[in-house]
Amino acid sequence: MSGDSLAAGSFVAADYAVFALMLLVSAAVGVYHAWMDRGQASLGDFLMGGRRLTALPVSLSLTASFMSAITVLSNPAEVYLYGASIGFYGLSYVMAMVVTSEFFLPVFYRLAITSTYEYLELRFSRATRLLGTMLFIVQTILYTGIVIYVPALALNQVTGMDLWGAIISTGVVCTFYCTMLGVMLAGFLSVIIRSVIVQGGVLPDDRFVAESFDTNPLRRHTFWTITIGGTFVWVSIYGINQAQVQRYISCKSITHARLSLYINLVGLCAILLCSVFAGMCLFSVYKECDPWTAGLVSAPDQLMPYLVMDILGDYPGLPGLFVAAAYSGSLSTVSSSINALAAVTVEDLIKPYTNMSERHLARISKGLSLLYGVVCIGMAGLASLMGGILQATISIFGIIGGPLLGVFTLGIFCPFANSKGALSGLVSGLVLSLWVGIGAQIYPPPPEMSRPLSLTTEGCNFTATDSLNWTSTALPTHPLLADSWYSLSYLYFSPIGTIITVSVGLLVSLLTGTQHILLLQQSADFLLCPLPFIEVTRRTGEFDLTRDREEKAGSTNPAFCDVELDLTKGSVPT
C-alpha cells in the first residue's frame, strides 16, 4: 500500500481537535502551576520542589525529560534505515542507571546543591565551574533547538503548515511546561496496532543486522558501540546533567531518589521497545515503496507522520493523537531543559556575584526561562542543517557531555586530582572531541561503515520524483583519515572525551602536585571509604577548603566520606 498516491492525506477537524486539546491542556498545566507557586520565596522551591517529592512522580518526570519527539520520530526512522540494533540501548540504560544510582546520585544529593556545577568549584576551582557551566548551556541550547525542530517537522508533514510557523508554535507552548508520558505511549501504540492489522505482522527478517557483534569501532552501530558508547552518553545525561540531577535530588530521601531512577528505567525500556517496533512497522508497510526515495517526504524523520496519515487517515482523531505524542515528548523535554538552563545561570553566573534575596533570584530564574525559550526557538532553525536527528543529538551529548563527565569523574574518583589537572583535562577532552566530531561532519564515514539498508521504489505504481538517495550520494573523503579516525562511530565521541579528560587531568595533577605524601594519604583515605554509602552531614554552608590543600592537591570529596585528612598527623585518620 502507500504507493497508490503521491500524498497520504492530511489532518481533518477531529485531528485538529485532539491536537489542540493536548496543547491547551499542556499550556493550562503550566499556567496553573505558575499561579499556584507564585508565592514561592525560595529559589530551591521553584527549581527542586523543596526536596519533598516521592519516587513515582520524579521517575515519570525523569523518563519524559529525555524521551522527546526525537524518540517518537527519529528512533523508528533509524530502525527503518539502519536496522533494529538500537534496541541494544536497553543494556546501556541499565548500566547507566546503576552507575548513576550508586556513584553520582549520593554525591549530589548529600551536598544539597542546586547546580551540579557548584560541585566543580567546591572540588576544584571557580574557573572549572564556569567552564563547565558554559559548556552545559551551549550543549542544552543546541539539544533543545533540535527537540523543538523535530515535532515541527511532523506538523509540517501532516498539516502543510509552514515549518517556521510550526517551530514557533512548538517553542511557545513548550516554554510553559508539561510531562505527558501516557500520550507518547498511546501515539506509538495506535500506529503499531494498526500496522499489525494492515500487514498481518511486522517482523521482517533483515531488520536485525547479522554483523551486530562486530568489534570494529568504525562501524556506526554494533552491540559494542551502542552498549559502551551509549552507557557513557546516558551516564553523562543522568549522572551529571542538570536537567536530570535537579529532578532526583528533589526527592525527600536518597532512597526515593534511587528508586525514581530504577522506576524510570522501566519507562525508558518501554518507550525504546515501542519505538523499535514502530520502525519495524515502517519497513513492513514501505518495504516495496520507500516514500523518501520516491520524494514523498523531505526528510527521514517525516516517515512516521507520513505512515500515520497513510494507515490512520480513515480514523479521525488518531493522526492528531500521534502528533500530540510527538509534541508531548518535546513539551516535557524542552521545559526541563529550559528550567535547567535557568538554574545553572542563576546559581553559577548570577548568585556568586550578587547579594540578591532568594525571592528576587526566583523571579530572575522565571524570566530567564522565557529568555532561553526564545533562544532555543531560534536555535531550532539551525537544526535542519544537522542531518540525521538521532545521530546529531547523540553527537552533541558526546562531544560536550563526554568531557564534562570526565571532569566530574576526576573529582569524584581521583582524590589527588587538583584544579590545574581538572581544567587542563576538561579543555583537552573538549578540543579532541570537537576535532573528531567536526571532522566526522566534514568527512562522513563511507556507507560500508554506516551500512544503510537497501530501499526501493519498485513496488510503487507511480513515477518516483527525482531525489537524492543517501546510499548513492557522493561524500567528501580524506585520503588518510576518512577511513580511520573520522570514521569512528559517533557513539564513541563521549568515551573519547571522558577518557582524555580523566587521563590528562591525572597526569597534570601528578606533575603539579608537589606534596607526594599528601597524595598517598588522600589515596589511602579514598580506599578506606571509596563508595558513597557513608552518611555525611548535609551541607548547610560553604565548606572549609584550605587554600594550601586546594592549590597543591585539590580538595577531597566531602560527599564520599566523613574522614577529613589532618595534615599534622603522620597517618590516615579512621
Short mmCIF file of N, CA, C and O in Angstrom, two decimals, residues 44 118 145 157 233 248 318 334 438 448 465 480 492 530 550 562 574:
data_model
loop_
_atom_site.label_atom_id
_atom_site.label_comp_id
_atom_site.label_asym_id
_atom_site.label_seq_id
_atom_site.Cartn_x
_atom_site.Cartn_y
_atom_site.Cartn_z
N GLY A 44 15.16 27.38 45.66
CA GLY A 44 15.15 25.92 45.74
C GLY A 44 13.76 25.35 45.58
O GLY A 44 13.58 24.30 44.98
N GLU A 118 28.21 23.59 40.76
CA GLU A 118 28.73 24.11 42.01
C GLU A 118 29.73 23.13 42.62
O GLU A 118 30.68 23.53 43.30
N GLY A 145 17.09 23.07 20.73
CA GLY A 145 16.71 23.51 19.38
C GLY A 145 16.28 22.34 18.52
O GLY A 145 15.29 22.43 17.77
N GLN A 157 4.50 18.04 7.99
CA GLN A 157 4.19 16.93 7.10
C GLN A 157 2.69 16.65 7.05
O GLN A 157 2.12 16.43 5.99
N VAL A 233 27.16 7.99 27.20
CA VAL A 233 26.23 9.08 26.88
C VAL A 233 25.15 9.20 27.94
O VAL A 233 24.87 10.30 28.44
N TYR A 248 16.06 14.21 40.48
CA TYR A 248 16.12 13.19 41.52
C TYR A 248 16.62 13.70 42.86
O TYR A 248 16.36 13.09 43.89
N LEU A 318 -7.07 9.88 15.38
CA LEU A 318 -5.85 9.12 15.66
C LEU A 318 -4.59 9.81 15.12
O LEU A 318 -3.56 9.82 15.81
N VAL A 334 11.71 20.08 26.55
CA VAL A 334 12.08 21.49 26.45
C VAL A 334 11.87 22.20 27.78
O VAL A 334 12.70 23.02 28.20
N ILE A 438 33.71 17.40 14.53
CA ILE A 438 33.63 18.26 13.35
C ILE A 438 34.23 17.58 12.14
O ILE A 438 33.72 17.68 11.02
N GLU A 448 29.89 1.74 3.72
CA GLU A 448 30.23 0.41 4.25
C GLU A 448 30.48 0.45 5.75
O GLU A 448 30.46 -0.59 6.41
N THR A 465 9.65 10.77 -8.05
CA THR A 465 10.28 12.04 -8.37
C THR A 465 11.78 11.93 -8.19
O THR A 465 12.28 11.07 -7.48
N LEU A 480 43.70 10.19 4.05
CA LEU A 480 44.37 9.48 5.13
C LEU A 480 43.45 9.16 6.31
O LEU A 480 43.56 8.12 6.93
N TYR A 492 31.18 6.80 20.04
CA TYR A 492 32.42 6.80 20.80
C TYR A 492 32.94 8.21 21.08
O TYR A 492 33.99 8.36 21.71
N PRO A 530 35.65 4.27 49.67
CA PRO A 530 35.55 4.68 48.28
C PRO A 530 34.13 4.87 47.79
O PRO A 530 33.91 5.54 46.80
N GLU A 550 43.90 23.12 48.44
CA GLU A 550 43.28 23.33 47.14
C GLU A 550 44.33 23.59 46.07
O GLU A 550 44.23 23.11 44.95
N ASP A 562 33.21 10.93 55.47
CA ASP A 562 33.26 11.94 56.53
C ASP A 562 34.64 12.01 57.17
O ASP A 562 34.83 12.62 58.19
N THR A 574 41.05 7.41 61.07
CA THR A 574 39.98 6.44 60.85
C THR A 574 38.75 6.86 61.62
O THR A 574 38.80 7.71 62.50
#
